[in-house]
Amino acid sequence: MRRLFPVPEGPADAADREWGLLELADAYAYPEHPELPAGTAWLRANMVSSLDGAAHHKGRSQPLSGPADMRIFGVLRALADAIVVGAETVRVEGYRPARARKAFAGLRAAAGRPPAPAIVVVSLSMQLDFTLPLFTEPLVPTLVVTGAGAPAEGLAAARAAGVEVVVAGEGGGGDPLRLKAELAARGHTRLLTEGGPRLLGQFAVAGALDEMCLTLSPRIAGGAASRVVSGAELPVPEELELAGLLEEEGFLFGRYRRPPGRS
């Protein structure tokens, strides 16, 4: 792996070499106070795209990924307090509880964080299988976020299974900004979303997305797969600034974020 941006200061920094997990963790560190005020959540997305703009191939992102992408995927999870994901992505990708990573145990313990991040499932319909390991075997309890219009049967099923349901505003899926506030109030200030594209579109339109970690895969998928963000069009395209760019075996790993001071 080699760093392309920020521009390396010398040949040693530009060298193509194997990066350790903690070195990657430093490259992807979350903003700290005062840039991120106390009690405020920072929401970053991690997505992969083919060269022709596909967010998946035959419904799954794995065919677009590679070893370096999976290493960064694991690092981003290890840095997060909570992983926010749409219910459809949970079903298609077969989500399981986040696991504790030995390499990050000291880092998380020093920050006063549990050994693994919580999974937060955003569901409009509440049609979830609460007997799955995601809900029955997590190291940190899985949360479900919905809106005030959620079906009563689904709410009852979740509560009967002992799953905490967070009602974050009106509508079936709730309000993304309210979701961030609710999770921050529970101590989850470092948030990561892995999509899917429709959920990411809701975050983008609401102005709730702070950072995009985008892997550009050197593969062409064809077909009619969605982009990494789908849904309503923003009134004006939002501009993010490039914070980092890495490369390995043709894969580009970009990190884009809101400029400091812009809410």
Short mmCIF file of C-alpha atoms in Angstrom, two decimals:
data_model
loop_
_atom_site.label_atom_id
_atom_site.label_comp_id
_atom_site.label_asym_id
_atom_site.label_seq_id
_atom_site.Cartn_x
_atom_site.Cartn_y
_atom_site.Cartn_z
CA MET A 1 0.00 0.00 0.00
CA ARG A 2 1.18 3.54 -0.68
CA ARG A 3 -0.04 6.98 0.32
CA LEU A 4 -0.93 9.34 -2.51
CA PHE A 5 -2.50 12.12 -0.40
CA PRO A 6 -1.60 13.98 1.75
CA VAL A 7 1.44 14.21 -0.52
CA PRO A 8 4.25 12.15 1.09
CA GLU A 9 7.09 14.23 2.50
CA GLY A 10 9.87 11.93 1.35
CA PRO A 11 10.66 8.63 -0.45
CA ALA A 12 10.13 6.59 2.72
CA ASP A 13 6.58 7.93 3.12
CA ALA A 14 5.79 7.26 -0.54
CA ALA A 15 7.12 3.68 -0.50
CA ASP A 16 4.82 0.85 -1.53
CA ARG A 17 4.84 -1.39 1.56
CA GLU A 18 2.59 -3.35 3.88
CA TRP A 19 0.74 -1.17 6.39
CA GLY A 20 0.02 -2.41 9.90
CA LEU A 21 -3.52 -2.28 11.30
CA LEU A 22 -2.68 0.40 13.85
CA GLU A 23 -1.05 2.50 11.10
CA LEU A 24 -4.30 2.27 9.13
CA ALA A 25 -6.22 3.16 12.28
CA ASP A 26 -4.16 6.34 12.59
CA ALA A 27 -4.86 7.23 8.95
CA TYR A 28 -8.61 6.83 9.53
CA ALA A 29 -8.85 8.35 13.01
CA TYR A 30 -12.08 10.17 13.85
CA PRO A 31 -11.99 13.94 14.49
CA GLU A 32 -11.41 14.92 18.09
CA HIS A 33 -12.68 17.76 20.27
CA PRO A 34 -12.82 20.76 19.68
CA GLU A 35 -13.49 19.97 16.01
CA LEU A 36 -16.09 17.46 17.17
CA PRO A 37 -17.88 19.01 20.17
CA ALA A 38 -18.64 16.80 23.17
CA GLY A 39 -21.83 14.80 22.74
CA THR A 40 -21.84 15.21 18.94
CA ALA A 41 -21.81 12.19 16.64
CA TRP A 42 -19.63 11.98 13.51
CA LEU A 43 -21.12 9.79 10.78
CA ARG A 44 -18.80 8.30 8.19
CA ALA A 45 -19.80 5.97 5.36
CA ASN A 46 -17.70 3.15 3.94
CA MET A 47 -18.68 2.00 0.46
CA VAL A 48 -17.09 0.32 -2.55
CA SER A 49 -17.77 1.18 -6.19
CA SER A 50 -16.75 -0.41 -9.48
CA LEU A 51 -15.10 1.70 -12.18
CA ASP A 52 -18.49 1.98 -13.91
CA GLY A 53 -20.26 3.17 -10.74
CA ALA A 54 -21.87 -0.03 -9.46
CA ALA A 55 -22.29 -0.36 -5.69
CA HIS A 56 -22.68 -4.14 -5.94
CA HIS A 57 -22.64 -7.11 -8.29
CA LYS A 58 -25.63 -9.47 -8.20
CA GLY A 59 -26.78 -7.76 -5.01
CA ARG A 60 -23.56 -8.09 -3.00
CA SER A 61 -20.56 -5.81 -2.53
CA GLN A 62 -18.04 -8.63 -1.98
CA PRO A 63 -17.32 -9.25 -5.70
CA LEU A 64 -16.05 -5.65 -5.96
CA SER A 65 -13.79 -5.93 -2.91
CA GLY A 66 -10.26 -7.19 -2.34
CA PRO A 67 -7.85 -7.99 0.53
CA ALA A 68 -6.80 -4.37 1.18
CA ASP A 69 -10.42 -3.22 1.07
CA MET A 70 -11.33 -5.86 3.65
CA ARG A 71 -8.46 -4.77 5.92
CA ILE A 72 -9.71 -1.19 5.84
CA PHE A 73 -13.27 -2.44 6.34
CA GLY A 74 -12.15 -4.17 9.54
CA VAL A 75 -10.19 -1.14 10.76
CA LEU A 76 -13.13 1.22 10.23
CA ARG A 77 -15.37 -1.14 12.20
CA ALA A 78 -12.81 -1.39 15.00
CA LEU A 79 -12.69 2.42 15.31
CA ALA A 80 -16.47 2.86 15.49
CA ASP A 81 -18.82 2.95 18.47
CA ALA A 82 -21.72 1.83 16.32
CA ILE A 83 -22.28 0.54 12.78
CA VAL A 84 -25.49 1.86 11.22
CA VAL A 85 -26.97 -0.28 8.45
CA GLY A 86 -30.23 -0.61 6.55
CA ALA A 87 -32.48 -3.61 7.10
CA GLU A 88 -32.26 -4.72 3.45
CA THR A 89 -28.44 -4.74 3.63
CA VAL A 90 -28.67 -6.81 6.82
CA ARG A 91 -30.76 -9.38 4.97
CA VAL A 92 -28.78 -9.46 1.69
CA GLU A 93 -25.29 -9.40 3.22
CA GLY A 94 -26.16 -11.78 6.09
CA TYR A 95 -25.05 -9.45 8.88
CA ARG A 96 -23.73 -10.93 12.09
CA PRO A 97 -22.64 -9.20 15.32
CA ALA A 98 -19.41 -7.21 15.14
CA ARG A 99 -16.54 -9.16 16.67
CA ALA A 100 -13.83 -8.07 19.05
CA ARG A 101 -10.44 -7.59 17.38
CA LYS A 102 -7.40 -8.41 19.52
CA ALA A 103 -5.27 -5.85 17.65
CA PHE A 104 -7.60 -3.06 18.77
CA ALA A 105 -8.43 -4.28 22.28
CA GLY A 106 -5.97 -1.90 23.98
CA LEU A 107 -7.05 1.05 21.86
CA ARG A 108 -10.74 0.53 22.66
CA ALA A 109 -10.13 -0.14 26.34
CA ALA A 110 -8.00 3.00 26.70
CA ALA A 111 -10.84 5.04 25.19
CA GLY A 112 -13.36 3.45 27.58
CA ARG A 113 -15.17 1.64 24.76
CA PRO A 114 -16.60 -1.91 24.75
CA PRO A 115 -14.63 -4.60 22.90
CA ALA A 116 -16.77 -4.33 19.73
CA PRO A 117 -19.09 -1.78 18.15
CA ALA A 118 -22.86 -2.08 18.36
CA ILE A 119 -24.83 -2.81 15.19
CA VAL A 120 -27.69 -0.36 14.62
CA VAL A 121 -30.34 -1.54 12.13
CA VAL A 122 -32.54 1.10 10.50
CA SER A 123 -35.86 -0.47 9.52
CA LEU A 124 -38.98 1.07 8.03
CA SER A 125 -41.09 -2.09 8.11
CA MET A 126 -39.64 -3.75 11.24
CA GLN A 127 -39.70 -7.02 9.30
CA LEU A 128 -36.63 -8.47 10.98
CA ASP A 129 -35.81 -11.97 12.19
CA PHE A 130 -35.06 -11.45 15.87
CA THR A 131 -33.88 -15.06 16.27
CA LEU A 132 -30.75 -14.38 14.18
CA PRO A 133 -27.32 -14.20 15.91
CA LEU A 134 -27.25 -10.45 15.14
CA PHE A 135 -29.89 -10.06 17.84
CA THR A 136 -29.26 -13.08 20.08
CA GLU A 137 -25.43 -13.25 20.28
CA PRO A 138 -23.91 -9.73 20.10
CA LEU A 139 -21.07 -8.67 22.38
CA VAL A 140 -22.81 -5.27 22.50
CA PRO A 141 -26.63 -5.24 22.17
CA THR A 142 -27.94 -4.59 18.66
CA LEU A 143 -30.26 -1.59 18.39
CA VAL A 144 -33.12 -1.07 15.93
CA VAL A 145 -33.96 2.45 14.79
CA THR A 146 -37.32 3.26 13.25
CA GLY A 147 -39.82 6.10 13.02
CA ALA A 148 -43.08 6.98 14.69
CA GLY A 149 -44.98 5.26 11.87
CA ALA A 150 -43.44 1.82 12.48
CA PRO A 151 -45.88 -1.15 12.51
CA ALA A 152 -47.05 -2.08 16.01
CA GLU A 153 -46.49 -5.81 15.37
CA GLY A 154 -42.83 -5.28 14.51
CA LEU A 155 -42.29 -3.11 17.57
CA ALA A 156 -43.90 -5.74 19.77
CA ALA A 157 -41.77 -8.53 18.25
CA ALA A 158 -38.57 -6.56 18.88
CA ARG A 159 -39.44 -5.78 22.47
CA ALA A 160 -40.52 -9.39 23.11
CA ALA A 161 -37.04 -10.45 21.96
CA GLY A 162 -35.42 -7.93 24.32
CA VAL A 163 -34.15 -5.71 21.50
CA GLU A 164 -34.04 -1.98 22.21
CA VAL A 165 -35.99 0.05 19.65
CA VAL A 166 -35.11 3.73 19.13
CA VAL A 167 -37.89 5.84 17.63
CA ALA A 168 -36.05 8.66 15.89
CA GLY A 169 -38.62 11.14 14.64
CA GLU A 170 -41.59 10.92 12.31
CA GLY A 171 -42.01 8.66 9.29
CA GLY A 172 -41.26 4.98 9.01
CA GLY A 173 -37.49 5.23 9.07
CA GLY A 174 -37.18 8.25 11.31
CA ASP A 175 -35.04 11.35 10.84
CA PRO A 176 -31.28 10.91 10.19
CA LEU A 177 -30.28 13.93 12.30
CA ARG A 178 -32.45 12.71 15.17
CA LEU A 179 -30.87 9.26 14.75
CA LYS A 180 -27.39 10.77 15.23
CA ALA A 181 -28.56 12.66 18.31
CA GLU A 182 -30.19 9.56 19.83
CA LEU A 183 -27.05 7.47 19.31
CA ALA A 184 -24.80 10.23 20.67
CA ALA A 185 -26.98 10.38 23.79
CA ARG A 186 -26.20 6.66 24.26
CA GLY A 187 -22.45 7.32 24.00
CA HIS A 188 -22.15 6.32 20.34
CA THR A 189 -20.38 9.36 18.89
CA ARG A 190 -18.17 7.59 16.32
CA LEU A 191 -20.64 6.24 13.78
CA LEU A 192 -20.00 4.16 10.68
CA THR A 193 -22.57 3.30 8.03
CA GLU A 194 -22.07 0.58 5.45
CA GLY A 195 -25.26 1.44 3.58
CA GLY A 196 -27.05 0.32 1.66
CA PRO A 197 -27.30 3.01 -1.00
CA ARG A 198 -30.88 4.01 -0.11
CA LEU A 199 -30.00 4.56 3.56
CA LEU A 200 -26.92 6.51 2.53
CA GLY A 201 -29.11 8.61 0.26
CA GLN A 202 -31.34 9.50 3.21
CA PHE A 203 -28.32 10.56 5.26
CA ALA A 204 -26.96 12.66 2.39
CA VAL A 205 -30.24 14.48 1.69
CA ALA A 206 -30.70 15.23 5.40
CA GLY A 207 -27.19 16.66 5.70
CA ALA A 208 -26.30 14.00 8.26
CA LEU A 209 -23.27 12.52 6.46
CA ASP A 210 -19.93 13.89 7.67
CA GLU A 211 -17.46 11.69 5.81
CA MET A 212 -17.26 9.25 2.91
CA CYS A 213 -14.66 6.50 2.76
CA LEU A 214 -14.91 5.25 -0.82
CA THR A 215 -13.04 2.31 -2.33
CA LEU A 216 -12.76 2.54 -6.10
CA SER A 217 -12.40 -1.02 -7.34
CA PRO A 218 -10.46 -1.64 -10.59
CA ARG A 219 -13.38 -3.74 -11.87
CA ILE A 220 -16.26 -3.21 -14.28
CA ALA A 221 -19.60 -4.70 -13.22
CA GLY A 222 -22.06 -3.66 -15.94
CA GLY A 223 -25.75 -4.27 -15.32
CA ALA A 224 -28.13 -1.89 -13.58
CA ALA A 225 -26.74 -1.87 -10.04
CA SER A 226 -27.39 1.25 -7.97
CA ARG A 227 -24.71 3.82 -7.19
CA VAL A 228 -23.25 4.00 -3.67
CA VAL A 229 -25.82 6.73 -2.90
CA SER A 230 -29.34 6.46 -4.28
CA GLY A 231 -32.69 8.12 -3.66
CA ALA A 232 -33.76 11.76 -3.72
CA GLU A 233 -31.58 14.28 -5.50
CA LEU A 234 -29.82 16.91 -3.39
CA PRO A 235 -30.93 20.47 -4.23
CA VAL A 236 -27.28 21.34 -4.89
CA PRO A 237 -24.40 18.82 -5.07
CA GLU A 238 -22.53 18.85 -1.78
CA GLU A 239 -18.78 19.27 -1.98
CA LEU A 240 -16.50 17.35 0.36
CA GLU A 241 -12.76 17.80 0.72
CA LEU A 242 -10.20 15.07 0.10
CA ALA A 243 -8.63 14.07 3.42
CA GLY A 244 -6.65 11.00 2.34
CA LEU A 245 -5.92 8.73 -0.61
CA LEU A 246 -4.23 5.33 -0.51
CA GLU A 247 -3.55 2.79 -3.27
CA GLU A 248 -2.92 -0.96 -3.38
CA GLU A 249 -3.03 -3.31 -6.38
CA GLY A 250 -5.13 -0.88 -8.41
CA PHE A 251 -7.65 -0.19 -5.66
CA LEU A 252 -7.97 3.47 -4.60
CA PHE A 253 -9.06 4.25 -1.05
CA GLY A 254 -10.35 7.79 -0.76
CA ARG A 255 -11.43 9.59 2.39
CA TYR A 256 -13.61 12.66 1.85
CA ARG A 257 -15.08 14.81 4.61
CA ARG A 258 -16.98 17.97 5.37
CA PRO A 259 -14.61 20.94 5.64
CA PRO A 260 -13.86 21.77 9.30
CA GLY A 261 -16.36 24.18 10.81
CA ARG A 262 -19.15 23.34 8.36
CA SER A 263 -22.11 21.71 10.11
#
